[in-house]
Amino acid sequence: MKLSQNSFNENEVFITPSDMIEFMYCKRFIYYMKCLGIEQYEEKRYKVEKGRKIHEERRKHNRDYLRKRIGSVSKQLDVNLVSRRLGVRGKVDEIHVLANNEMVPLDYKFAEYDDRIYKTYKTQMVLYALLIQDVFGTIVNRGYLIYCRGGNKLVEINISDKDKKKALKSLDEYKAIMNGYFPRATPSKSKCMDCCYKNICIK
């Protein structure tokens, strides 16, 4: 199966997996940043910058033994996917086609695996699955993460229909906020301590 990349107009507005991760952390964060257009003025944290370097450095190393473990027969790197139907775009680190023609996303994380899959990682993979399904007309039921710290641990992520429906519901909620809906504050006030919008957010 031949893979292809999508293009989009820079003036078009799409939701990205990163947007959804911020949305799930606090819906008001998206309201202030995306709906009202109030920029956040934060320095990039070490792990974010280091993560970007990892994405570049991975090209320099042979990861074929990892790909063989998932039964990959072909792959494409840094695949830009756009779904105008979903209103979502994202850049997948790698998309693999397996021996049974199944397509799976694979993503690198600058982190150590601690025997659990974080909600943010799962959300990202589910959105990648929805994008691949929409763009290539296939069904995606799993993806893979490689944890770059601690020996490049390969972890399989199961993606159920329930996961996809939940993600689609969250996308609808996100779009409602973009249309002016003011969401409730996060019930976890500890998240507010380090938020760049804490001084203007209604408690």
PDB file of C-alpha atoms in Angstrom:
ATOM      1  CA  MET A   1       0.000   0.000   0.000  1.00  0.00           C
ATOM      2  CA  LYS A   2       1.483   3.328  -1.018  1.00  0.00           C
ATOM      3  CA  LEU A   3       1.406   6.096   1.544  1.00  0.00           C
ATOM      4  CA  SER A   4       0.980   9.755   0.677  1.00  0.00           C
ATOM      5  CA  GLN A   5       1.123  13.096   2.469  1.00  0.00           C
ATOM      6  CA  ASN A   6      -1.600  15.731   2.621  1.00  0.00           C
ATOM      7  CA  SER A   7      -1.265  19.471   2.223  1.00  0.00           C
ATOM      8  CA  PHE A   8      -3.406  22.272   3.563  1.00  0.00           C
ATOM      9  CA  ASN A   9      -3.789  26.018   3.267  1.00  0.00           C
ATOM     10  CA  GLU A  10      -2.073  27.852   6.122  1.00  0.00           C
ATOM     11  CA  ASN A  11      -5.187  30.028   6.487  1.00  0.00           C
ATOM     12  CA  GLU A  12      -7.370  27.011   7.225  1.00  0.00           C
ATOM     13  CA  VAL A  13      -8.097  26.305  10.877  1.00  0.00           C
ATOM     14  CA  PHE A  14      -7.670  22.747  12.088  1.00  0.00           C
ATOM     15  CA  ILE A  15      -7.532  21.079  15.482  1.00  0.00           C
ATOM     16  CA  THR A  16      -4.246  19.300  16.209  1.00  0.00           C
ATOM     17  CA  PRO A  17      -3.470  16.489  18.673  1.00  0.00           C
ATOM     18  CA  SER A  18      -1.470  19.025  20.716  1.00  0.00           C
ATOM     19  CA  ASP A  19      -4.554  21.263  20.893  1.00  0.00           C
ATOM     20  CA  MET A  20      -6.635  18.360  22.168  1.00  0.00           C
ATOM     21  CA  ILE A  21      -4.064  17.469  24.821  1.00  0.00           C
ATOM     22  CA  GLU A  22      -4.203  21.046  26.139  1.00  0.00           C
ATOM     23  CA  PHE A  23      -7.990  20.929  25.898  1.00  0.00           C
ATOM     24  CA  MET A  24      -8.171  17.790  28.010  1.00  0.00           C
ATOM     25  CA  TYR A  25      -5.841  19.319  30.585  1.00  0.00           C
ATOM     26  CA  CYS A  26      -8.077  22.398  30.893  1.00  0.00           C
ATOM     27  CA  LYS A  27     -10.816  23.450  28.497  1.00  0.00           C
ATOM     28  CA  ARG A  28     -10.476  27.091  29.476  1.00  0.00           C
ATOM     29  CA  PHE A  29      -6.870  27.068  28.318  1.00  0.00           C
ATOM     30  CA  ILE A  30      -8.145  26.576  24.775  1.00  0.00           C
ATOM     31  CA  TYR A  31     -10.851  29.216  25.266  1.00  0.00           C
ATOM     32  CA  TYR A  32      -8.332  31.907  26.190  1.00  0.00           C
ATOM     33  CA  MET A  33      -5.682  30.905  23.674  1.00  0.00           C
ATOM     34  CA  LYS A  34      -7.718  29.879  20.629  1.00  0.00           C
ATOM     35  CA  CYS A  35     -11.102  31.575  21.006  1.00  0.00           C
ATOM     36  CA  LEU A  36      -9.976  34.910  22.497  1.00  0.00           C
ATOM     37  CA  GLY A  37      -6.553  34.829  20.875  1.00  0.00           C
ATOM     38  CA  ILE A  38      -4.610  35.616  24.062  1.00  0.00           C
ATOM     39  CA  GLU A  39      -1.114  34.288  23.500  1.00  0.00           C
ATOM     40  CA  GLN A  40       0.711  32.368  26.195  1.00  0.00           C
ATOM     41  CA  TYR A  41       4.122  33.713  27.036  1.00  0.00           C
ATOM     42  CA  GLU A  42       5.969  30.754  28.427  1.00  0.00           C
ATOM     43  CA  GLU A  43       9.477  29.526  27.809  1.00  0.00           C
ATOM     44  CA  LYS A  44       9.628  26.076  26.333  1.00  0.00           C
ATOM     45  CA  ARG A  45      10.371  23.523  28.979  1.00  0.00           C
ATOM     46  CA  TYR A  46      13.396  21.252  28.845  1.00  0.00           C
ATOM     47  CA  LYS A  47      11.464  18.092  28.044  1.00  0.00           C
ATOM     48  CA  VAL A  48       9.654  19.755  25.122  1.00  0.00           C
ATOM     49  CA  GLU A  49      12.904  20.954  23.560  1.00  0.00           C
ATOM     50  CA  LYS A  50      14.624  17.658  24.241  1.00  0.00           C
ATOM     51  CA  GLY A  51      11.703  15.794  22.721  1.00  0.00           C
ATOM     52  CA  ARG A  52      12.092  17.742  19.495  1.00  0.00           C
ATOM     53  CA  LYS A  53      15.770  16.865  19.352  1.00  0.00           C
ATOM     54  CA  ILE A  54      14.915  13.202  19.820  1.00  0.00           C
ATOM     55  CA  HIS A  55      12.610  13.366  16.802  1.00  0.00           C
ATOM     56  CA  GLU A  56      15.521  14.610  14.713  1.00  0.00           C
ATOM     57  CA  GLU A  57      18.113  12.249  16.154  1.00  0.00           C
ATOM     58  CA  ARG A  58      16.037   9.130  15.578  1.00  0.00           C
ATOM     59  CA  ARG A  59      16.773   9.413  11.853  1.00  0.00           C
ATOM     60  CA  LYS A  60      20.450   8.834  12.599  1.00  0.00           C
ATOM     61  CA  HIS A  61      19.947   5.516  14.343  1.00  0.00           C
ATOM     62  CA  ASN A  62      18.943   2.109  13.070  1.00  0.00           C
ATOM     63  CA  ARG A  63      15.525   1.192  14.467  1.00  0.00           C
ATOM     64  CA  ASP A  64      14.844  -1.668  12.061  1.00  0.00           C
ATOM     65  CA  TYR A  65      14.788  -4.226  14.859  1.00  0.00           C
ATOM     66  CA  LEU A  66      11.853  -2.370  16.414  1.00  0.00           C
ATOM     67  CA  ARG A  67       9.973  -2.226  13.133  1.00  0.00           C
ATOM     68  CA  LYS A  68      10.507  -5.925  12.537  1.00  0.00           C
ATOM     69  CA  ARG A  69       8.896  -6.626  15.896  1.00  0.00           C
ATOM     70  CA  ILE A  70       5.609  -5.132  14.706  1.00  0.00           C
ATOM     71  CA  GLY A  71       5.760  -6.891  11.326  1.00  0.00           C
ATOM     72  CA  SER A  72       6.197  -3.733   9.265  1.00  0.00           C
ATOM     73  CA  VAL A  73       6.608  -4.186   5.503  1.00  0.00           C
ATOM     74  CA  SER A  74       6.709  -0.475   4.587  1.00  0.00           C
ATOM     75  CA  LYS A  75       6.795   2.843   6.357  1.00  0.00           C
ATOM     76  CA  GLN A  76       6.763   6.585   5.870  1.00  0.00           C
ATOM     77  CA  LEU A  77       8.261   9.211   8.161  1.00  0.00           C
ATOM     78  CA  ASP A  78       6.813  12.538   9.337  1.00  0.00           C
ATOM     79  CA  VAL A  79       3.476  12.110   7.576  1.00  0.00           C
ATOM     80  CA  ASN A  80       1.282  15.226   7.459  1.00  0.00           C
ATOM     81  CA  LEU A  81      -2.361  14.148   7.600  1.00  0.00           C
ATOM     82  CA  VAL A  82      -5.358  16.431   7.080  1.00  0.00           C
ATOM     83  CA  SER A  83      -9.054  15.631   7.468  1.00  0.00           C
ATOM     84  CA  ARG A  84     -11.345  18.463   6.503  1.00  0.00           C
ATOM     85  CA  ARG A  85     -14.315  16.307   7.460  1.00  0.00           C
ATOM     86  CA  LEU A  86     -13.056  16.017  11.039  1.00  0.00           C
ATOM     87  CA  GLY A  87     -11.417  19.428  11.066  1.00  0.00           C
ATOM     88  CA  VAL A  88      -8.190  17.829  12.286  1.00  0.00           C
ATOM     89  CA  ARG A  89      -4.598  17.785  11.107  1.00  0.00           C
ATOM     90  CA  GLY A  90      -1.517  16.165  12.571  1.00  0.00           C
ATOM     91  CA  LYS A  91       2.014  15.052  11.813  1.00  0.00           C
ATOM     92  CA  VAL A  92       2.625  11.389  12.584  1.00  0.00           C
ATOM     93  CA  ASP A  93       6.206  10.374  13.333  1.00  0.00           C
ATOM     94  CA  GLU A  94       5.825   7.150  11.363  1.00  0.00           C
ATOM     95  CA  ILE A  95       3.024   5.227   9.655  1.00  0.00           C
ATOM     96  CA  HIS A  96       3.652   1.530   9.073  1.00  0.00           C
ATOM     97  CA  VAL A  97       1.882  -0.921   6.813  1.00  0.00           C
ATOM     98  CA  LEU A  98       1.948  -4.426   8.271  1.00  0.00           C
ATOM     99  CA  ALA A  99       1.982  -7.753   6.454  1.00  0.00           C
ATOM    100  CA  ASN A 100      -1.832  -7.989   6.633  1.00  0.00           C
ATOM    101  CA  ASN A 101      -2.157  -4.465   5.105  1.00  0.00           C
ATOM    102  CA  GLU A 102      -3.085  -3.029   8.498  1.00  0.00           C
ATOM    103  CA  MET A 103      -1.902   0.555   8.953  1.00  0.00           C
ATOM    104  CA  VAL A 104      -0.588   1.710  12.344  1.00  0.00           C
ATOM    105  CA  PRO A 105       0.861   4.979  13.675  1.00  0.00           C
ATOM    106  CA  LEU A 106       4.132   4.944  15.592  1.00  0.00           C
ATOM    107  CA  ASP A 107       5.274   7.834  17.781  1.00  0.00           C
ATOM    108  CA  TYR A 108       8.468   8.580  19.720  1.00  0.00           C
ATOM    109  CA  LYS A 109       8.380   9.945  23.269  1.00  0.00           C
ATOM    110  CA  PHE A 110      11.246  11.414  25.272  1.00  0.00           C
ATOM    111  CA  ALA A 111      10.188   9.542  28.383  1.00  0.00           C
ATOM    112  CA  GLU A 112      10.661   6.316  30.322  1.00  0.00           C
ATOM    113  CA  TYR A 113       7.908   3.727  30.342  1.00  0.00           C
ATOM    114  CA  ASP A 114       6.468   3.276  33.841  1.00  0.00           C
ATOM    115  CA  ASP A 115       3.939   0.518  33.109  1.00  0.00           C
ATOM    116  CA  ARG A 116       1.065   2.840  32.241  1.00  0.00           C
ATOM    117  CA  ILE A 117      -0.127   4.781  29.228  1.00  0.00           C
ATOM    118  CA  TYR A 118      -0.818   8.416  29.991  1.00  0.00           C
ATOM    119  CA  LYS A 119      -4.120   9.888  28.871  1.00  0.00           C
ATOM    120  CA  THR A 120      -2.308  12.485  26.751  1.00  0.00           C
ATOM    121  CA  TYR A 121      -0.421   9.811  24.819  1.00  0.00           C
ATOM    122  CA  LYS A 122      -3.567   7.746  24.293  1.00  0.00           C
ATOM    123  CA  THR A 123      -5.501  10.794  23.066  1.00  0.00           C
ATOM    124  CA  GLN A 124      -2.797  11.585  20.544  1.00  0.00           C
ATOM    125  CA  MET A 125      -2.756   8.034  19.189  1.00  0.00           C
ATOM    126  CA  VAL A 126      -6.550   7.872  18.889  1.00  0.00           C
ATOM    127  CA  LEU A 127      -6.563  11.094  16.855  1.00  0.00           C
ATOM    128  CA  TYR A 128      -3.816   9.711  14.636  1.00  0.00           C
ATOM    129  CA  ALA A 129      -5.955   6.604  14.133  1.00  0.00           C
ATOM    130  CA  LEU A 130      -8.969   8.716  13.149  1.00  0.00           C
ATOM    131  CA  LEU A 131      -6.837  10.703  10.706  1.00  0.00           C
ATOM    132  CA  ILE A 132      -5.385   7.596   9.079  1.00  0.00           C
ATOM    133  CA  GLN A 133      -8.845   6.064   8.801  1.00  0.00           C
ATOM    134  CA  ASP A 134     -10.291   9.159   7.166  1.00  0.00           C
ATOM    135  CA  VAL A 135      -7.392   9.816   4.794  1.00  0.00           C
ATOM    136  CA  PHE A 136      -6.664   6.244   3.702  1.00  0.00           C
ATOM    137  CA  GLY A 137     -10.116   4.669   4.071  1.00  0.00           C
ATOM    138  CA  THR A 138      -8.970   1.927   6.412  1.00  0.00           C
ATOM    139  CA  ILE A 139      -9.568   0.813  10.002  1.00  0.00           C
ATOM    140  CA  VAL A 140      -6.933   1.454  12.674  1.00  0.00           C
ATOM    141  CA  ASN A 141      -7.251  -0.486  15.915  1.00  0.00           C
ATOM    142  CA  ARG A 142      -3.806  -0.026  17.393  1.00  0.00           C
ATOM    143  CA  GLY A 143      -0.693   2.115  17.411  1.00  0.00           C
ATOM    144  CA  TYR A 144       2.797   2.047  18.913  1.00  0.00           C
ATOM    145  CA  LEU A 145       4.885   4.234  21.176  1.00  0.00           C
ATOM    146  CA  ILE A 146       8.646   4.119  21.512  1.00  0.00           C
ATOM    147  CA  TYR A 147       9.927   5.464  24.830  1.00  0.00           C
ATOM    148  CA  CYS A 148      13.346   6.886  23.986  1.00  0.00           C
ATOM    149  CA  ARG A 149      14.615   6.974  27.552  1.00  0.00           C
ATOM    150  CA  GLY A 150      15.395   3.620  29.069  1.00  0.00           C
ATOM    151  CA  GLY A 151      16.296   1.570  26.019  1.00  0.00           C
ATOM    152  CA  ASN A 152      13.733   2.506  23.349  1.00  0.00           C
ATOM    153  CA  LYS A 153      10.880   0.540  24.904  1.00  0.00           C
ATOM    154  CA  LEU A 154       8.221  -0.414  22.338  1.00  0.00           C
ATOM    155  CA  VAL A 155       4.630  -0.382  23.657  1.00  0.00           C
ATOM    156  CA  GLU A 156       1.459  -1.299  21.783  1.00  0.00           C
ATOM    157  CA  ILE A 157      -1.628   0.910  22.247  1.00  0.00           C
ATOM    158  CA  ASN A 158      -5.063  -0.662  21.670  1.00  0.00           C
ATOM    159  CA  ILE A 159      -7.571   1.735  20.097  1.00  0.00           C
ATOM    160  CA  SER A 160     -11.213   0.714  20.503  1.00  0.00           C
ATOM    161  CA  ASP A 161     -14.398   2.024  18.934  1.00  0.00           C
ATOM    162  CA  LYS A 162     -15.229   3.482  22.347  1.00  0.00           C
ATOM    163  CA  ASP A 163     -11.942   5.414  22.311  1.00  0.00           C
ATOM    164  CA  LYS A 164     -12.765   6.818  18.879  1.00  0.00           C
ATOM    165  CA  LYS A 165     -16.297   7.858  19.859  1.00  0.00           C
ATOM    166  CA  LYS A 166     -14.957   9.606  22.945  1.00  0.00           C
ATOM    167  CA  ALA A 167     -12.398  11.479  20.851  1.00  0.00           C
ATOM    168  CA  LEU A 168     -15.073  12.568  18.367  1.00  0.00           C
ATOM    169  CA  LYS A 169     -17.194  13.877  21.244  1.00  0.00           C
ATOM    170  CA  SER A 170     -14.219  15.852  22.559  1.00  0.00           C
ATOM    171  CA  LEU A 171     -13.679  17.327  19.097  1.00  0.00           C
ATOM    172  CA  ASP A 172     -17.294  18.535  19.080  1.00  0.00           C
ATOM    173  CA  GLU A 173     -16.787  20.136  22.503  1.00  0.00           C
ATOM    174  CA  TYR A 174     -13.618  21.816  21.285  1.00  0.00           C
ATOM    175  CA  LYS A 175     -15.435  23.245  18.271  1.00  0.00           C
ATOM    176  CA  ALA A 176     -18.214  24.580  20.534  1.00  0.00           C
ATOM    177  CA  ILE A 177     -15.621  26.512  22.532  1.00  0.00           C
ATOM    178  CA  MET A 178     -14.173  27.925  19.326  1.00  0.00           C
ATOM    179  CA  ASN A 179     -17.683  29.214  18.561  1.00  0.00           C
ATOM    180  CA  GLY A 180     -17.737  31.149  21.839  1.00  0.00           C
ATOM    181  CA  TYR A 181     -18.931  28.675  24.477  1.00  0.00           C
ATOM    182  CA  PHE A 182     -17.264  29.462  27.835  1.00  0.00           C
ATOM    183  CA  PRO A 183     -16.412  26.149  29.508  1.00  0.00           C
ATOM    184  CA  ARG A 184     -16.354  25.326  33.192  1.00  0.00           C
ATOM    185  CA  ALA A 185     -13.083  25.638  35.049  1.00  0.00           C
ATOM    186  CA  THR A 186     -11.072  22.503  35.710  1.00  0.00           C
ATOM    187  CA  PRO A 187     -12.052  20.837  39.012  1.00  0.00           C
ATOM    188  CA  SER A 188      -8.342  20.196  39.658  1.00  0.00           C
ATOM    189  CA  LYS A 189      -7.177  23.543  41.011  1.00  0.00           C
ATOM    190  CA  SER A 190      -3.587  22.337  41.239  1.00  0.00           C
ATOM    191  CA  LYS A 191      -3.455  22.735  37.461  1.00  0.00           C
ATOM    192  CA  CYS A 192      -4.103  26.472  37.875  1.00  0.00           C
ATOM    193  CA  MET A 193      -0.917  27.142  39.834  1.00  0.00           C
ATOM    194  CA  ASP A 194       1.377  27.042  36.815  1.00  0.00           C
ATOM    195  CA  CYS A 195      -1.134  28.325  34.227  1.00  0.00           C
ATOM    196  CA  CYS A 196      -0.277  31.443  32.239  1.00  0.00           C
ATOM    197  CA  TYR A 197      -3.956  32.487  32.300  1.00  0.00           C
ATOM    198  CA  LYS A 198      -4.505  32.181  36.068  1.00  0.00           C
ATOM    199  CA  ASN A 199      -4.667  35.966  36.578  1.00  0.00           C
ATOM    200  CA  ILE A 200      -7.522  36.479  34.108  1.00  0.00           C
ATOM    201  CA  CYS A 201      -9.469  33.261  34.586  1.00  0.00           C
ATOM    202  CA  ILE A 202     -12.781  33.483  36.411  1.00  0.00           C
ATOM    203  CA  LYS A 203     -12.630  31.117  39.387  1.00  0.00           C
TER     204      LYS A 203
END
